[in-house]
């Protein structure tokens, strides 16, 4: 119950915490926690996995960042800039006191190099910089490694963002192609393309500089001190770090373990101070249930909403190029709409979350497409598609498909590998059979094959989902539906695209503040009215914190930073 209660407060750890009052710090300030696999890359130009970004945020800084309450604040910039009157230009004034961990001075030159390099490398988060003028040209670069570094060194136009300039050592001007209210949240994402690297170091070993302690250089409060790939890694505080609060924890030791239950067991035995940090909060449900039932441990548990939503997508494309449109496509009008709504209302989302997640790994998605805690969440129970109404579902089905011909032979497809996907598919199958009398077959496919086929419209119904890149609704509505997502011909799960949707997306993306939020709310309502998705569940993370750990915690997006943590005497 303590874990459930934590869902109802803003921070639960790290602000208004239940930790005892400080009676002094522990003499040994070494923080220890496990991660379950090694980094993909700590290079912000290509970092992708959650582990990469959770660790990288302690080594690298951005011009602006999110605080623990997901407010946008200054980081390497002195203030969060406002756009020019036309919404196209941002001017960043940089700190004069920031340095890299090797002592190199941070200047505007590093910003230009880092961002041009990230766009040219085209890593997973490169599009976070796509609002900047010249992105399309620079992103078309094909050079890699030393060849790319040579182009960057001479500021070759093929790898240079034309909208990025530095009038002096401590000023950066950014010109956008068009107004983009999401630009600042996108460049604030820690550990990826908005983060700043040191050209003096990177140029000497373009691809592998981050792998060695002596060259893994950033402007953050910690630097790598030792690394044994697939075994362990150790970081130490940078004594001269320019920021605040200054690190109390002097060392951070990570063991790389392949077994989550074994890692939790070692935490319980006292080997670790935290479990769940470093991108591994998807703890085994059986372990969490056991801990919830253990009086001496349950107060150490935090279950926290994260940033992903799982939903069902229909094939809605009205395009003969798609081979498996089925009965749900837009060109079939009201009957297809009513069928989609029938399949949505026939699913008990709360029962689903209990059945497949034990209300731990996930919670029912009843508040709209965007998860609770993020900008754009509609509110608990406010999404009509999240409701359960089997009587209405049956009525809609009978009106749209009185003889069962349209819904005969349907198949729901999911990607294999995650046991929750299989359990979810089987739950949906049973709900549709019980509440609609419709037999839907279920099938799985390997993830890469599944994703390719889904994006090419080969499934009539399929598991779908999205994990937010940054805290702005644009990240959802641009990337999943409409022309910006590639509809109707490719790279779009459902093929849903209307002129009304495209026009409203374009308007919202260019608007500031409250105007944009009002239009993004209308976009979610448009998706609801057209029954574009069946909301299923939001993901949760599970964390364990020893009682003597002060200042540790998490929000939807990231673990609280290591320099905020103190280890009390124990």
XYZ file of C-alpha atoms in Angstrom:
570
model
C 0.000 0.000 0.000
C 2.939 2.338 0.650
C 4.007 1.894 -2.953
C 0.531 2.737 -4.200
C 0.461 5.808 -1.987
C 3.662 6.999 -3.628
C 1.787 7.278 -6.898
C -0.361 9.992 -5.361
C 2.403 12.402 -4.376
C 4.580 14.525 -6.574
C 7.997 13.187 -5.670
C 7.795 10.692 -2.793
C 11.603 10.606 -2.851
C 13.833 13.640 -3.062
C 11.210 16.218 -2.020
C 9.000 15.902 1.020
C 10.803 12.594 1.533
C 9.999 10.096 4.281
C 13.671 9.726 5.137
C 14.747 10.364 8.745
C 16.236 13.710 9.652
C 19.958 13.867 9.041
C 22.137 12.937 11.985
C 25.290 13.179 9.904
C 26.718 11.870 6.693
C 28.313 8.487 6.304
C 32.100 8.632 6.153
C 32.098 6.548 2.973
C 30.221 8.377 0.209
C 30.228 5.654 -2.448
C 26.874 5.021 -4.104
C 26.376 1.474 -5.409
C 23.661 0.134 -7.678
C 23.335 -2.535 -10.395
C 22.506 -2.182 -14.063
C 21.416 -5.164 -16.117
C 23.498 -4.681 -19.250
C 26.367 -2.527 -20.428
C 25.950 0.780 -22.202
C 25.134 0.922 -25.879
C 27.062 4.194 -26.088
C 27.642 7.170 -23.826
C 28.356 9.337 -26.864
C 25.484 11.888 -26.935
C 25.615 11.869 -30.710
C 24.310 8.310 -30.849
C 23.086 7.442 -27.328
C 19.751 5.682 -27.481
C 19.030 3.213 -24.667
C 17.608 4.419 -21.361
C 20.729 3.169 -19.592
C 22.883 5.382 -21.800
C 20.898 8.519 -21.059
C 20.442 7.854 -17.327
C 24.199 7.510 -16.879
C 25.127 10.165 -19.441
C 23.085 12.871 -17.719
C 25.653 12.826 -14.894
C 28.601 13.293 -17.272
C 27.211 15.814 -19.756
C 25.216 19.023 -19.581
C 22.839 20.797 -21.959
C 22.122 24.482 -22.524
C 18.775 24.011 -20.764
C 17.421 21.075 -18.792
C 14.445 19.799 -16.832
C 14.520 19.940 -13.053
C 13.138 17.097 -10.954
C 9.615 18.508 -11.271
C 9.971 18.699 -15.069
C 10.243 22.478 -15.153
C 12.536 23.817 -17.859
C 15.534 25.642 -16.340
C 18.924 26.956 -17.460
C 21.947 24.649 -17.444
C 25.012 25.709 -19.475
C 23.022 28.754 -20.557
C 22.540 31.531 -18.027
C 18.776 31.736 -18.610
C 16.062 29.971 -20.574
C 15.695 32.205 -23.650
C 12.429 33.419 -25.108
C 11.981 33.249 -28.885
C 12.043 36.338 -31.040
C 8.746 37.985 -31.957
C 8.393 35.807 -35.065
C 9.178 32.644 -33.071
C 12.182 31.807 -35.239
C 15.251 32.858 -33.260
C 16.595 31.842 -29.841
C 19.654 33.551 -28.369
C 21.514 31.643 -25.638
C 23.894 33.451 -23.331
C 26.372 30.898 -22.001
C 27.973 30.561 -18.589
C 31.535 31.866 -18.343
C 32.564 29.532 -15.516
C 31.785 26.110 -17.000
C 34.608 23.734 -17.851
C 34.986 20.164 -19.026
C 36.215 17.566 -16.553
C 39.726 17.740 -18.093
C 39.897 21.502 -17.507
C 39.067 22.612 -21.065
C 37.003 25.806 -21.130
C 33.428 25.528 -22.376
C 32.519 28.019 -25.122
C 30.020 28.495 -27.940
C 32.420 26.608 -30.232
C 31.576 23.423 -28.308
C 27.847 23.925 -28.834
C 28.200 24.336 -32.586
C 30.492 21.323 -32.837
C 28.290 19.104 -30.655
C 25.038 19.895 -32.448
C 26.443 19.796 -35.983
C 28.130 16.494 -35.158
C 24.945 14.999 -33.674
C 22.877 15.915 -36.722
C 25.494 14.558 -39.115
C 25.737 11.288 -37.159
C 21.946 10.801 -37.314
C 21.579 8.889 -34.070
C 18.213 7.962 -32.618
C 17.628 11.438 -31.133
C 18.974 13.500 -34.050
C 15.490 14.764 -34.880
C 15.448 16.615 -31.542
C 17.465 19.229 -33.469
C 15.300 19.081 -36.591
C 13.663 22.465 -36.012
C 16.979 24.228 -36.711
C 17.388 25.720 -40.175
C 19.621 23.542 -42.345
C 18.765 20.286 -40.600
C 17.561 18.505 -43.734
C 20.784 19.218 -45.604
C 23.127 18.365 -42.716
C 21.225 15.189 -41.876
C 21.799 13.889 -45.411
C 25.528 13.543 -44.693
C 26.941 10.038 -45.234
C 30.471 10.523 -43.895
C 31.429 8.731 -40.677
C 34.325 8.549 -38.238
C 37.515 10.378 -39.181
C 36.026 11.508 -42.491
C 33.135 13.187 -40.694
C 35.500 14.774 -38.177
C 37.513 16.265 -41.047
C 34.354 17.860 -42.464
C 33.404 19.227 -39.056
C 36.911 20.616 -38.498
C 36.770 22.691 -41.675
C 33.091 23.616 -41.111
C 32.067 22.055 -44.391
C 28.564 23.218 -45.448
C 27.455 19.586 -45.847
C 27.636 19.072 -42.070
C 26.792 22.565 -40.870
C 23.430 23.753 -39.585
C 22.874 27.079 -41.318
C 20.634 28.186 -38.475
C 23.367 27.785 -35.860
C 25.872 30.552 -35.209
C 28.129 31.964 -32.485
C 28.573 35.760 -32.463
C 31.146 35.379 -29.676
C 32.553 32.798 -27.263
C 29.560 32.969 -24.947
C 26.612 33.544 -27.284
C 24.804 31.013 -29.467
C 22.067 32.013 -31.889
C 19.638 29.457 -33.240
C 17.370 30.179 -36.198
C 14.520 27.747 -36.818
C 12.941 26.825 -40.124
C 9.513 27.600 -38.658
C 8.218 28.385 -35.157
C 8.422 25.326 -32.904
C 7.147 25.496 -29.351
C 8.725 22.086 -28.703
C 12.290 23.159 -29.530
C 13.480 23.914 -25.984
C 12.062 20.688 -24.446
C 13.687 18.700 -27.259
C 17.192 20.107 -26.737
C 16.837 19.653 -22.961
C 16.791 15.852 -23.126
C 19.795 14.696 -21.118
C 22.556 12.486 -22.486
C 21.595 12.757 -26.153
C 21.929 15.200 -29.049
C 21.438 18.392 -27.035
C 24.341 17.508 -24.719
C 27.740 19.136 -25.182
C 31.009 17.295 -25.911
C 34.615 18.509 -26.090
C 35.933 18.642 -29.649
C 39.534 18.693 -28.386
C 38.993 15.165 -27.057
C 36.453 13.702 -29.484
C 38.411 14.503 -32.636
C 41.265 12.214 -31.612
C 39.074 9.094 -31.358
C 35.805 10.017 -33.005
C 33.812 6.849 -32.310
C 35.390 5.423 -29.162
C 36.421 8.424 -27.038
C 33.638 7.726 -24.512
C 34.831 4.168 -23.758
C 38.026 5.116 -21.892
C 38.158 6.946 -18.547
C 40.923 9.285 -19.701
C 38.905 10.559 -22.679
C 35.278 10.232 -21.476
C 35.091 13.986 -20.960
C 32.024 16.106 -20.289
C 30.976 19.211 -18.372
C 28.955 17.234 -15.803
C 29.572 16.602 -12.096
C 30.986 13.084 -12.586
C 33.602 11.491 -14.807
C 34.437 7.889 -15.559
C 37.258 6.492 -13.430
C 37.345 2.789 -14.360
C 35.525 0.473 -16.720
C 35.489 -3.273 -17.288
C 33.065 -3.889 -20.178
C 30.107 -6.102 -19.247
C 31.344 -6.261 -15.632
C 31.530 -2.922 -13.847
C 32.114 0.791 -14.208
C 33.072 3.435 -11.678
C 32.627 7.193 -11.693
C 34.122 9.857 -9.441
C 32.965 13.371 -8.625
C 34.605 16.248 -10.488
C 35.910 18.404 -7.637
C 36.066 21.510 -9.816
C 32.562 21.113 -11.237
C 31.008 24.500 -11.876
C 27.394 23.618 -10.984
C 25.240 23.155 -7.897
C 24.662 21.324 -5.637
C 28.255 20.162 -5.334
C 28.494 16.368 -5.181
C 28.442 14.798 -1.738
C 28.709 11.309 -3.192
C 32.330 11.008 -4.268
C 32.174 7.659 -6.071
C 29.460 5.796 -7.977
C 30.049 2.093 -8.542
C 27.896 0.134 -10.992
C 27.916 -3.635 -11.345
C 26.617 -4.989 -14.648
C 24.390 -7.958 -13.875
C 22.245 -9.925 -16.276
C 19.546 -11.019 -13.858
C 17.073 -8.601 -12.257
C 15.992 -10.953 -9.481
C 19.617 -11.625 -8.573
C 20.253 -7.870 -8.488
C 17.286 -7.328 -6.161
C 18.492 -10.144 -3.922
C 21.902 -8.470 -3.648
C 20.187 -5.164 -2.839
C 18.280 -6.897 -0.040
C 21.527 -8.388 1.242
C 23.064 -4.924 1.509
C 25.352 -4.923 -1.527
C 23.537 -1.993 -3.168
C 22.002 1.272 -2.021
C 19.457 1.558 -4.841
C 17.701 -0.705 -7.295
C 16.012 0.657 -10.437
C 18.472 3.422 -11.320
C 20.259 3.383 -14.644
C 17.221 2.506 -16.751
C 16.248 -0.751 -15.057
C 13.049 0.036 -13.187
C 11.079 -2.751 -14.874
C 11.610 -5.085 -11.923
C 10.125 -8.609 -11.907
C 6.556 -8.442 -10.625
C 7.027 -11.463 -8.364
C 9.859 -9.694 -6.540
C 7.838 -6.510 -6.080
C 4.830 -8.430 -4.764
C 7.090 -10.180 -2.275
C 8.617 -6.881 -1.154
C 5.177 -5.307 -0.771
C 4.381 -8.086 1.658
C 7.578 -7.690 3.667
C 7.128 -5.106 6.463
C 10.829 -4.357 6.773
C 11.170 -3.604 3.040
C 7.910 -2.205 1.716
C 8.748 1.359 2.822
C 11.820 1.211 0.585
C 9.676 0.652 -2.508
C 8.578 3.352 -4.941
C 6.309 2.621 -7.917
C 6.362 5.550 -10.294
C 4.554 6.289 -13.596
C 6.995 6.536 -16.493
C 6.669 7.849 -20.059
C 5.197 5.133 -22.276
C 1.700 4.130 -23.312
C 0.630 0.843 -24.873
C -2.401 0.861 -27.141
C -4.028 -1.037 -30.002
C -3.765 0.350 -33.517
C -6.241 -0.328 -36.309
C -5.339 -0.369 -39.967
C -7.325 2.687 -41.066
C -5.650 3.401 -44.380
C -7.841 4.145 -47.382
C -5.075 3.353 -49.859
C -4.987 0.417 -52.231
C -1.242 0.033 -51.646
C -2.015 -1.424 -48.238
C -2.758 -5.123 -48.441
C -4.638 -5.837 -45.231
C -7.011 -2.980 -44.553
C -9.774 -5.050 -42.994
C -13.062 -3.600 -41.703
C -11.640 -0.584 -39.819
C -10.427 1.738 -42.599
C -11.583 5.334 -42.874
C -13.097 4.846 -46.313
C -15.737 2.544 -44.822
C -17.324 5.396 -42.909
C -19.609 5.120 -39.899
C -19.718 1.335 -39.765
C -15.921 1.170 -39.445
C -16.010 3.888 -36.779
C -18.603 1.950 -34.790
C -16.611 -1.255 -35.079
C -13.489 0.453 -33.766
C -15.460 1.904 -30.863
C -17.053 -1.475 -30.131
C -13.654 -3.151 -29.888
C -12.434 -0.342 -27.607
C -15.364 -0.398 -25.194
C -15.288 -4.205 -24.978
C -11.946 -4.148 -23.136
C -11.843 -3.729 -19.352
C -8.624 -1.707 -19.041
C -8.461 -1.846 -15.239
C -8.857 -5.608 -15.268
C -6.189 -5.780 -17.963
C -3.655 -3.873 -15.821
C -4.411 -6.151 -12.870
C -4.242 -9.292 -14.981
C -1.017 -8.677 -16.906
C 0.836 -6.284 -14.566
C -0.608 -6.946 -11.087
C -1.127 -3.145 -11.071
C 2.643 -2.831 -10.633
C 4.366 -2.766 -14.021
C 1.473 -0.821 -15.511
C -1.754 1.021 -14.755
C -4.899 1.344 -16.845
C -4.699 4.044 -19.538
C -7.844 6.055 -18.862
C -6.479 9.603 -19.123
C -5.721 9.923 -22.803
C -2.846 9.012 -25.041
C -0.155 10.804 -22.979
C 0.742 9.247 -19.599
C -0.008 10.777 -16.231
C 2.605 13.269 -15.114
C 3.423 14.537 -18.609
C 2.178 17.679 -20.317
C -0.991 16.756 -22.187
C -2.423 14.195 -19.763
C -6.202 14.552 -19.903
C -6.931 13.491 -16.316
C -7.930 10.243 -14.625
C -10.896 8.629 -16.378
C -11.229 11.405 -18.966
C -10.600 9.348 -22.109
C -13.906 7.894 -23.384
C -11.950 5.181 -25.201
C -10.539 4.076 -21.841
C -13.988 3.236 -20.501
C -15.467 -0.262 -20.288
C -19.024 -0.639 -21.566
C -19.654 -4.141 -22.938
C -23.388 -3.536 -23.477
C -22.764 -0.515 -25.704
C -19.937 -2.371 -27.439
C -22.279 -5.223 -28.336
C -24.922 -2.774 -29.573
C -22.419 -0.991 -31.810
C -21.159 -4.297 -33.206
C -24.653 -5.509 -34.088
C -25.406 -2.258 -35.875
C -22.171 -2.218 -37.850
C -21.793 -5.941 -38.535
C -25.160 -7.668 -38.063
C -24.172 -10.949 -39.687
C -20.571 -11.084 -38.448
C -19.060 -11.070 -41.922
C -16.856 -8.012 -41.380
C -15.291 -9.304 -38.202
C -14.812 -12.882 -39.313
C -11.202 -14.054 -39.429
C -9.602 -11.082 -37.659
C -6.071 -11.396 -36.294
C -4.314 -9.320 -33.637
C -0.510 -9.250 -33.963
C 2.059 -8.435 -31.296
C 5.829 -8.455 -31.044
C 7.404 -11.381 -29.223
C 10.026 -11.087 -26.532
C 8.167 -9.278 -23.758
C 5.892 -11.632 -21.774
C 3.479 -8.760 -21.114
C 2.762 -8.505 -24.848
C 1.692 -12.146 -25.019
C -0.443 -11.868 -21.876
C -2.032 -8.679 -23.222
C -2.884 -10.307 -26.553
C -4.514 -13.257 -24.841
C -6.467 -10.943 -22.535
C -7.757 -8.922 -25.507
C -8.704 -12.110 -27.308
C -10.759 -13.285 -24.315
C -12.462 -9.894 -23.868
C -13.499 -9.639 -27.504
C -14.808 -13.198 -27.427
C -16.685 -12.746 -24.150
C -18.125 -9.273 -24.767
C -18.565 -9.201 -28.537
C -18.771 -12.858 -29.454
C -15.975 -12.269 -31.975
C -13.147 -14.759 -32.289
C -9.907 -12.863 -32.918
C -6.819 -14.937 -33.538
C -3.532 -13.760 -32.020
C -0.091 -14.127 -33.531
C 3.399 -12.932 -32.678
C 6.401 -11.906 -34.745
C 10.038 -11.063 -33.935
C 10.331 -7.382 -33.059
C 12.216 -6.164 -36.145
C 9.939 -8.082 -38.495
C 6.866 -6.961 -36.562
C 7.843 -3.303 -36.631
C 8.594 -3.296 -40.337
C 5.319 -5.027 -41.188
C 3.294 -2.845 -38.834
C 4.707 0.372 -40.239
C 3.856 -0.850 -43.720
C 0.235 -1.482 -42.805
C 0.264 -5.273 -43.024
C -1.734 -5.854 -39.835
C -5.433 -5.232 -39.334
C -4.995 -4.844 -35.563
C -1.717 -4.739 -33.690
C 0.005 -3.866 -30.451
C 1.305 -0.331 -30.567
C 2.934 2.070 -28.182
C 5.080 5.128 -27.734
C 7.754 6.152 -25.274
C 8.105 9.915 -24.974
C 11.380 11.487 -26.047
C 10.696 14.759 -24.231
C 7.911 16.376 -22.248
C 5.908 18.022 -25.008
C 2.760 16.771 -26.808
C 4.350 17.416 -30.204
C 6.481 14.338 -29.613
C 3.310 12.225 -29.676
C 1.047 13.823 -32.240
C 3.713 14.450 -34.889
C 5.367 11.055 -34.649
C 2.384 8.711 -34.632
C -0.211 10.033 -37.074
C -0.635 12.434 -39.983
C 1.722 13.436 -42.753
C 4.643 14.164 -40.438
C 4.552 10.540 -39.320
C 4.740 9.370 -42.919
C 1.080 8.590 -43.509
C -0.387 7.243 -45.594
C 2.333 5.489 -47.553
C 4.988 4.399 -45.059
C 6.339 4.712 -41.534
C 2.920 5.075 -39.982
C 1.348 2.294 -37.972
C -2.315 2.893 -38.715
C -2.305 5.116 -41.768
C -4.589 7.612 -40.040
C -4.273 10.938 -41.828
C -6.825 13.676 -42.439
C -6.477 17.272 -43.576
C -8.061 18.453 -40.340
C -5.458 16.567 -38.298
C -2.532 17.794 -40.404
C -3.686 21.414 -40.258
C -4.165 21.354 -36.498
C -0.795 19.666 -35.886
C 0.970 22.313 -37.960
C -0.785 25.093 -36.067
C -0.119 23.615 -32.624
C 3.558 22.984 -33.358
C 4.070 26.654 -34.248
C 2.157 28.085 -31.288
C 3.546 29.071 -27.906
C 2.412 28.010 -24.444
C -1.267 27.816 -23.657
C -2.389 28.246 -27.264
C -0.421 25.172 -28.298
C -1.632 23.113 -25.345
C -5.243 23.904 -26.175
C -4.735 22.699 -29.735
C -2.874 19.546 -28.678
C -5.851 18.800 -26.444
C -8.074 19.170 -29.507
C -5.807 16.760 -31.390
C -6.225 14.106 -28.705
C -9.981 14.677 -28.870
C -9.851 14.287 -32.650
C -8.158 10.916 -32.234
C -10.824 9.958 -29.695
C -13.706 11.063 -31.910
C -12.281 9.079 -34.819
C -11.469 6.107 -32.522
C -7.918 5.868 -33.776
C -6.574 3.784 -30.870
C -7.634 1.566 -27.976
C -5.788 2.744 -24.842
C -4.483 -0.159 -22.774
C -1.976 0.836 -20.098
C 0.728 3.242 -18.970
C 4.087 1.842 -17.875
C 5.335 2.116 -14.293
C 8.827 1.834 -12.891
C 9.711 0.125 -9.600
C 12.555 1.441 -7.432
C 14.116 0.436 -4.131
C 15.954 2.935 -1.906
C 17.743 2.124 1.328
C 16.502 4.320 4.207
C 19.869 6.035 4.550
C 19.849 7.300 0.946
C 18.749 10.935 0.880
C 17.889 12.881 -2.272
C 17.523 9.916 -4.593
C 14.321 9.539 -6.560
C 12.795 9.682 -9.991
C 10.246 11.488 -12.105
C 8.534 10.208 -15.221
C 11.606 10.780 -17.373
C 14.799 10.353 -15.398
C 16.480 9.361 -12.161
C 17.421 12.228 -9.894
C 21.049 13.171 -10.476
C 23.858 11.654 -8.446
C 25.100 15.034 -7.193
C 21.770 15.474 -5.372
C 22.269 12.308 -3.302
C 23.722 11.995 0.183
C 24.388 8.821 2.132
C 23.512 9.178 5.806
C 25.236 7.366 8.643
C 23.796 3.908 9.035
